[in-house]
Tab-separated table of C-alpha atoms in Angstrom:
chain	number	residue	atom	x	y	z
A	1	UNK	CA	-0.360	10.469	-15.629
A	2	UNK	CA	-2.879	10.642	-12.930
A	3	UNK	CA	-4.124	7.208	-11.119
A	4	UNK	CA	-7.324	7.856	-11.403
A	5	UNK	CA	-7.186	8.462	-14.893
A	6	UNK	CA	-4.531	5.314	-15.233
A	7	UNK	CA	-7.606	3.275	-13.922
A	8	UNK	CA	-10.497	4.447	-16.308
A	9	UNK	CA	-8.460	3.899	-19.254
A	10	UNK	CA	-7.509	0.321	-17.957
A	11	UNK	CA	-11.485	-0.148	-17.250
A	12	UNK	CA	-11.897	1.332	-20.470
A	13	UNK	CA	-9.640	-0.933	-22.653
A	14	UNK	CA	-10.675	-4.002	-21.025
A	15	UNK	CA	-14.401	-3.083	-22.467
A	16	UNK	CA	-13.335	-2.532	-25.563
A	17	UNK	CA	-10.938	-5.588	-25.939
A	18	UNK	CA	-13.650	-8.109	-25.150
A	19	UNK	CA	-16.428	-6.303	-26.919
A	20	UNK	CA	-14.307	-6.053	-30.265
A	21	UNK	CA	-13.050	-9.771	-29.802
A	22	UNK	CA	-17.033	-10.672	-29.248
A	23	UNK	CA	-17.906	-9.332	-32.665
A	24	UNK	CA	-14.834	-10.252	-34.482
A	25	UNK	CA	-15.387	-13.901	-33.094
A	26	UNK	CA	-19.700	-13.581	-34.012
A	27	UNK	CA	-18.602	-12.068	-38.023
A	28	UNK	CA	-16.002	-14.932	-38.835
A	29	UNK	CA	-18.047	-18.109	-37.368
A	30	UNK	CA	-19.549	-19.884	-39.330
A	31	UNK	CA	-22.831	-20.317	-40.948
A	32	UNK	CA	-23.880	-23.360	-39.467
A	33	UNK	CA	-22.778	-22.677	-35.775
A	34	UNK	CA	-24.980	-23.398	-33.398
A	35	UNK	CA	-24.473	-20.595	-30.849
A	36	UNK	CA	-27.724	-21.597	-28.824
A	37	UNK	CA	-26.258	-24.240	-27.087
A	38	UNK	CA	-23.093	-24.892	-24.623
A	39	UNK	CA	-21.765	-27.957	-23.637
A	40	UNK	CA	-22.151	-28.614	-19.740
A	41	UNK	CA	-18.794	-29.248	-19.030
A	42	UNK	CA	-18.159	-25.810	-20.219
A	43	UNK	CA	-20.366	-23.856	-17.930
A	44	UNK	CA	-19.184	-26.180	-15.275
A	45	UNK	CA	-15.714	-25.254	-15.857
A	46	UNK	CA	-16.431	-21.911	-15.998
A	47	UNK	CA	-18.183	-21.628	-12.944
A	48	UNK	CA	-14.873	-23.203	-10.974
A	49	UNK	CA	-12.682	-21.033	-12.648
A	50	UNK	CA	-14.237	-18.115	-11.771
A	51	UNK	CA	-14.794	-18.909	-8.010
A	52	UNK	CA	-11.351	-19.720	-7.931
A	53	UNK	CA	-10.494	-16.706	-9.286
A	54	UNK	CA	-12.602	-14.977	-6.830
A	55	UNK	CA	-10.738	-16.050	-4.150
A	56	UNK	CA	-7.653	-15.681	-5.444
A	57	UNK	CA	-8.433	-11.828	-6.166
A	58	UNK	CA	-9.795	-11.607	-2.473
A	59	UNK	CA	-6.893	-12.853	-0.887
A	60	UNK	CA	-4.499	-10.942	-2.766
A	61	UNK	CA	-6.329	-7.818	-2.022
A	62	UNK	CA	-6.660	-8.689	1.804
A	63	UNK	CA	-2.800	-9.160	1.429
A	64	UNK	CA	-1.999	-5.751	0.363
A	65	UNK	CA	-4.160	-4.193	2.578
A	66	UNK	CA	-3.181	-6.121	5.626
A	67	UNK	CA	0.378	-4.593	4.334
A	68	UNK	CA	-0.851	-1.194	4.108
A	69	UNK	CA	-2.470	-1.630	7.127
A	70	UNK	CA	0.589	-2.521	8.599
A	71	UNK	CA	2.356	0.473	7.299
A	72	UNK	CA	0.526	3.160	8.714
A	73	UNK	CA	0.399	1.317	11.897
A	74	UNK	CA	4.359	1.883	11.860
A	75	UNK	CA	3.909	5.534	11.033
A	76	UNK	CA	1.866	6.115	14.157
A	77	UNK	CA	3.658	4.101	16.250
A	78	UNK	CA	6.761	5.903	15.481
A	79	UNK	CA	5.519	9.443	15.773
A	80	UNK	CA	3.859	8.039	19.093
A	81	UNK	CA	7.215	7.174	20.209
A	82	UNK	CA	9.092	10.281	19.081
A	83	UNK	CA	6.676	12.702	20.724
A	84	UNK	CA	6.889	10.499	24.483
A	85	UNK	CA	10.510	11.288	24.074
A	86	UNK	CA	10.002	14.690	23.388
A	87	UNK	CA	7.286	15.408	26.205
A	88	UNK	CA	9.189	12.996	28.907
A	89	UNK	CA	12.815	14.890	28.428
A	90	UNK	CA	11.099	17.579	30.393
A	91	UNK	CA	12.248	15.726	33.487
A	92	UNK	CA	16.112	16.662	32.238
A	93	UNK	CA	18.135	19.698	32.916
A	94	UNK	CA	17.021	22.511	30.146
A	95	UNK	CA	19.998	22.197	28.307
A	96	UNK	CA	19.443	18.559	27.622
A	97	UNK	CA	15.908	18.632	27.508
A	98	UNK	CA	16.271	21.624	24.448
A	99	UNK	CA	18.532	19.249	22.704
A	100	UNK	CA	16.443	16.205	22.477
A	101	UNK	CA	13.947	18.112	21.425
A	102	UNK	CA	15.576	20.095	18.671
A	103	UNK	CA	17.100	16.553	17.488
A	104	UNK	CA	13.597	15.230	17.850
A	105	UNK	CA	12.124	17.568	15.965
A	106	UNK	CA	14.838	17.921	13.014
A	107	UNK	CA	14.356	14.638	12.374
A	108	UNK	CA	10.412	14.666	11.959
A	109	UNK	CA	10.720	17.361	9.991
A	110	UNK	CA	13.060	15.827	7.401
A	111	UNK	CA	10.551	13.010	7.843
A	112	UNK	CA	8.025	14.921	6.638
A	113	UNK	CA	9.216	17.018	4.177
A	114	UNK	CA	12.082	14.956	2.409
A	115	UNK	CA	11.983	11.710	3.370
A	116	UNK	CA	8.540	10.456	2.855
A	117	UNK	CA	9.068	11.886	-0.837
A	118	UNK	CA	12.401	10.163	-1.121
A	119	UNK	CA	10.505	6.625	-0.139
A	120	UNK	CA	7.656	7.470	-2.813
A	121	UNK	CA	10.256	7.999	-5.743
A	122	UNK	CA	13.024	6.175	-4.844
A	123	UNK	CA	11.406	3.238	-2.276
A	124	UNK	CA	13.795	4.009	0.307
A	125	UNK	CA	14.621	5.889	3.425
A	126	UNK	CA	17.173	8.306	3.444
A	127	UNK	CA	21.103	8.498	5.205
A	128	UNK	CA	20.327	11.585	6.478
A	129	UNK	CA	17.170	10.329	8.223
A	130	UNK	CA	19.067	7.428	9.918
A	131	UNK	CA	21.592	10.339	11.222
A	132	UNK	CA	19.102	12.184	12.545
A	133	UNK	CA	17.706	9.203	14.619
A	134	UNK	CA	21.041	8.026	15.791
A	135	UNK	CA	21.819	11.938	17.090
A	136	UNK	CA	18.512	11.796	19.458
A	137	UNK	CA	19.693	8.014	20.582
A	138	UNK	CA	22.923	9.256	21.403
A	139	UNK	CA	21.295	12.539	23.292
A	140	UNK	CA	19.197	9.940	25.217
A	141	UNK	CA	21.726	7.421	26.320
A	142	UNK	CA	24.627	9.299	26.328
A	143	UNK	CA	23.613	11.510	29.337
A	144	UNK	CA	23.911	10.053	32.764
A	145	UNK	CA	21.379	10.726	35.155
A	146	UNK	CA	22.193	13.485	38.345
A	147	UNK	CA	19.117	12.449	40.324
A	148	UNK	CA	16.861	9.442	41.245
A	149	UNK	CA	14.239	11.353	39.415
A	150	UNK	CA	16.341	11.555	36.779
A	151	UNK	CA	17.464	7.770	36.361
A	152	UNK	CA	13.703	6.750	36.567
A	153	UNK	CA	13.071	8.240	33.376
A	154	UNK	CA	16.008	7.489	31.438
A	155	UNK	CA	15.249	3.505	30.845
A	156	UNK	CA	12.074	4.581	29.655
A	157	UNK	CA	13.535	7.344	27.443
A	158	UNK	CA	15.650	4.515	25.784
A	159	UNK	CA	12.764	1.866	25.229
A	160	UNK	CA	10.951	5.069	23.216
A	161	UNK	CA	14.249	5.403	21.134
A	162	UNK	CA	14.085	1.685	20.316
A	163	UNK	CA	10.783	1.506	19.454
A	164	UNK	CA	10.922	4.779	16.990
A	165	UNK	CA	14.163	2.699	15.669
A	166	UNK	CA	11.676	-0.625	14.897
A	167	UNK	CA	9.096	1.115	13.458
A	168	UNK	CA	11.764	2.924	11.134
A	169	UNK	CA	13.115	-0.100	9.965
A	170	UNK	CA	9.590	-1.774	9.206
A	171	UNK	CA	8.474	1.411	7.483
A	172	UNK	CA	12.344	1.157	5.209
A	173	UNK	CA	11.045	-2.517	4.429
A	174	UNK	CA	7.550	-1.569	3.725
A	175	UNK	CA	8.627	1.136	1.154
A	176	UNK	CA	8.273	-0.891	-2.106
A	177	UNK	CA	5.929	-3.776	-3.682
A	178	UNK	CA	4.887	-6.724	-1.095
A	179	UNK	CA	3.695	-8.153	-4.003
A	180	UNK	CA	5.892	-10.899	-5.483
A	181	UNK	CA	6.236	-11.006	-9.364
A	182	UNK	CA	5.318	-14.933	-9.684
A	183	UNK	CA	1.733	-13.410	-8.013
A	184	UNK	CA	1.341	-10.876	-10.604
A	185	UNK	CA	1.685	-13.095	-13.392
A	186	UNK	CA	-0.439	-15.825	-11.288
A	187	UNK	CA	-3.278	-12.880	-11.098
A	188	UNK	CA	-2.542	-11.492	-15.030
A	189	UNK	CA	-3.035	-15.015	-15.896
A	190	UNK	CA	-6.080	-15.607	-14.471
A	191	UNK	CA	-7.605	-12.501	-15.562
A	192	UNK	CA	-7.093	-13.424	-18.987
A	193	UNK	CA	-8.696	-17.014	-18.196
A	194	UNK	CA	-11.523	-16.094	-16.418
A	195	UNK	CA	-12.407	-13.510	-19.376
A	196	UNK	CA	-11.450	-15.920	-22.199
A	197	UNK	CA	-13.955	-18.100	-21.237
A	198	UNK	CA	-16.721	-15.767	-21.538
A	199	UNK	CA	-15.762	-16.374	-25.487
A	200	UNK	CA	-16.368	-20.608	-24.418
A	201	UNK	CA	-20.174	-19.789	-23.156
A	202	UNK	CA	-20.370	-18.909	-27.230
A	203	UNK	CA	-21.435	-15.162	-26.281
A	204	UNK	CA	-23.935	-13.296	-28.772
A	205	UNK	CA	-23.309	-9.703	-29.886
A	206	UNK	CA	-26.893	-8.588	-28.177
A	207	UNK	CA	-26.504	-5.216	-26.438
A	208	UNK	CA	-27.321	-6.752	-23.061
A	209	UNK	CA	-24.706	-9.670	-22.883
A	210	UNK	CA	-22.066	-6.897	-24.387
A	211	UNK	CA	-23.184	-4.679	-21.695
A	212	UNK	CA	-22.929	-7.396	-18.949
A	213	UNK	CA	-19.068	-8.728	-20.999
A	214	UNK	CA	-17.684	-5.430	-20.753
A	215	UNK	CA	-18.320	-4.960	-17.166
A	216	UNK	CA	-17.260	-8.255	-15.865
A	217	UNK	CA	-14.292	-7.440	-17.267
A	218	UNK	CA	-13.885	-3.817	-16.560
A	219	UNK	CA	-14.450	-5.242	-12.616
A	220	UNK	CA	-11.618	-7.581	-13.295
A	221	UNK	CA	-9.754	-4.385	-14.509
A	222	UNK	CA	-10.971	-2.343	-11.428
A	223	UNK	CA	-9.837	-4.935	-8.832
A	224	UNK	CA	-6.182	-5.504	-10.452
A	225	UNK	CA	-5.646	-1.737	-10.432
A	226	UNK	CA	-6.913	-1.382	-6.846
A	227	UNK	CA	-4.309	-4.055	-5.761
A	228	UNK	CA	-1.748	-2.765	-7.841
A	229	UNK	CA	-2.425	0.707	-5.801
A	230	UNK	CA	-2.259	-0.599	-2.641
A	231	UNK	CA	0.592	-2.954	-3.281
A	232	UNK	CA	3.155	-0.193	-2.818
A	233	UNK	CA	2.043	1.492	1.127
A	234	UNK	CA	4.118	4.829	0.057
A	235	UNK	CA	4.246	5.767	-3.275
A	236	UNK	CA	0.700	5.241	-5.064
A	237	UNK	CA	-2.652	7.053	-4.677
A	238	UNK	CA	-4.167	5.539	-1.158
A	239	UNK	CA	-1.024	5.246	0.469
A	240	UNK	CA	0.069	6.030	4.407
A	241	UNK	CA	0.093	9.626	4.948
A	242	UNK	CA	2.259	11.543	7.162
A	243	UNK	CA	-0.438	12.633	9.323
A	244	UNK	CA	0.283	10.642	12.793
A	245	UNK	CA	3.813	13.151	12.439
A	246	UNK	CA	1.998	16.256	11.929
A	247	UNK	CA	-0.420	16.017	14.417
A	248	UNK	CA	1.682	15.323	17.231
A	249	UNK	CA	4.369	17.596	15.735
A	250	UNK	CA	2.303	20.424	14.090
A	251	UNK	CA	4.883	22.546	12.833
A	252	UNK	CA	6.975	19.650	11.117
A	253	UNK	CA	5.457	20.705	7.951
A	254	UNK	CA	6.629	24.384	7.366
């Protein structure tokens, strides 16, 4: 089922829930309920709990995006760091040189065409991928240098097959949830508070405070889904694309 459409029935429900609840709740009160009046310490309350709330929802989403964030930042630094090792080789014999290339360029193309779809339905890098990477590290530091020339770019040539290396493993452990389980029910739970005391402010069935019910809570909906979505950097709708691979390697693709 498409996310987008994941998300409008989510809004959806949420409207319908607290709109349904709101006139079961007006049709069995009773006759002599005053519904005019609220006691203070229940729009007090409700006030905190929704600030609180507030933050809590703006943190966790700051969280997941600084995660995100932090994901495509290892994408591009590791295509930035396969492509230098590409373009400096040139400094090796040809024979050498094609070979780190070819290696270079086997592995961003499994990158790109099975791995990145192995991490969004599995949440994991592949074996073969880690082969491929060791292959151009042992093409880099297995050869030894003929020339000064030569030995000047070699150190240089290894700290770019480090660095792909680091950013591979931090995009392995960025490949599933950040979010921890204890947060989800921490942010589930709060939803469901926050809303539920809409019902303490004794809400009347007018069309306007309906209207204004159904999209606090359809908000609520919005914001869980969008942290949900960004929770996982791979394998949901707004997640890090391959993009930083196939623009320094344009043919990685085919």
């Amino acid at each position: 089922m498409p996310e987008w459409l994941v998300l409008t029935l989510a809004m959806l429900a949420a409207c319908v829930v607290v709109v349904v609840i709101t006139l079961v709740r007006h049709r069995t009160a009773s006759d002599d309920e005053d519904i005019t009046e609220t006691p203070d310490v229940i729009e007090y309350m409700t006030m905190w709990i929704g600030v609180v709330y507030a933050i809590v929802l703006g943190l966790a989403i700051a969280g997941v995006w600084e995660a995100r964030s932090a994901a495509e930042a290892d994408v591009q630094t590791e295509a930035v760091a396969l492509h230098e090792i590409s373009e400096r080789a040139r400094v090796y014999p040809p024979e050498v040189r094609d070979r780190i290339r070819a290696d270079v360029n086997a592995y961003v193309g499994h990158v790109v065409t099975t791995e990145w779809k192995a991490m969004a339905d599995h949440g994991e890098v592949t074996d073969r991928g880690t082969e491929l990477l060791d292959r151009v590290r042992a093409d880099v530091t297995d050869y030894e240098p003929k020339s000064d020339f030569e030995a000047q770019a070699y150190q240089p040539l290894v700290d770019q097959v480090a660095l792909a290396d680091q950013a591979r493993n931090s995009r392995a452990q960025s490949t599933g949830a950040t979010m921890p389980g204890v947060v989800w029910f921490g942010l589930i739970a709060g939803a469901v508070v926050t809303i539920g005391m809409v019902f303490a402010l004794q809400i009347r069935r007018t069309p306007r405070e309906l209207v204004l019910a159904g999209l606090f809570s359809a908000l609520i909906a919005f914001l869980l889904f969008l942290i949900w979505d960004f929770d996982a950097p791979f394998s949901r709708g707004v997640s890090a694309s391959t993009e930083p691979f196939l623009s320094l390697f344009p043919g990685a693709g085919d």
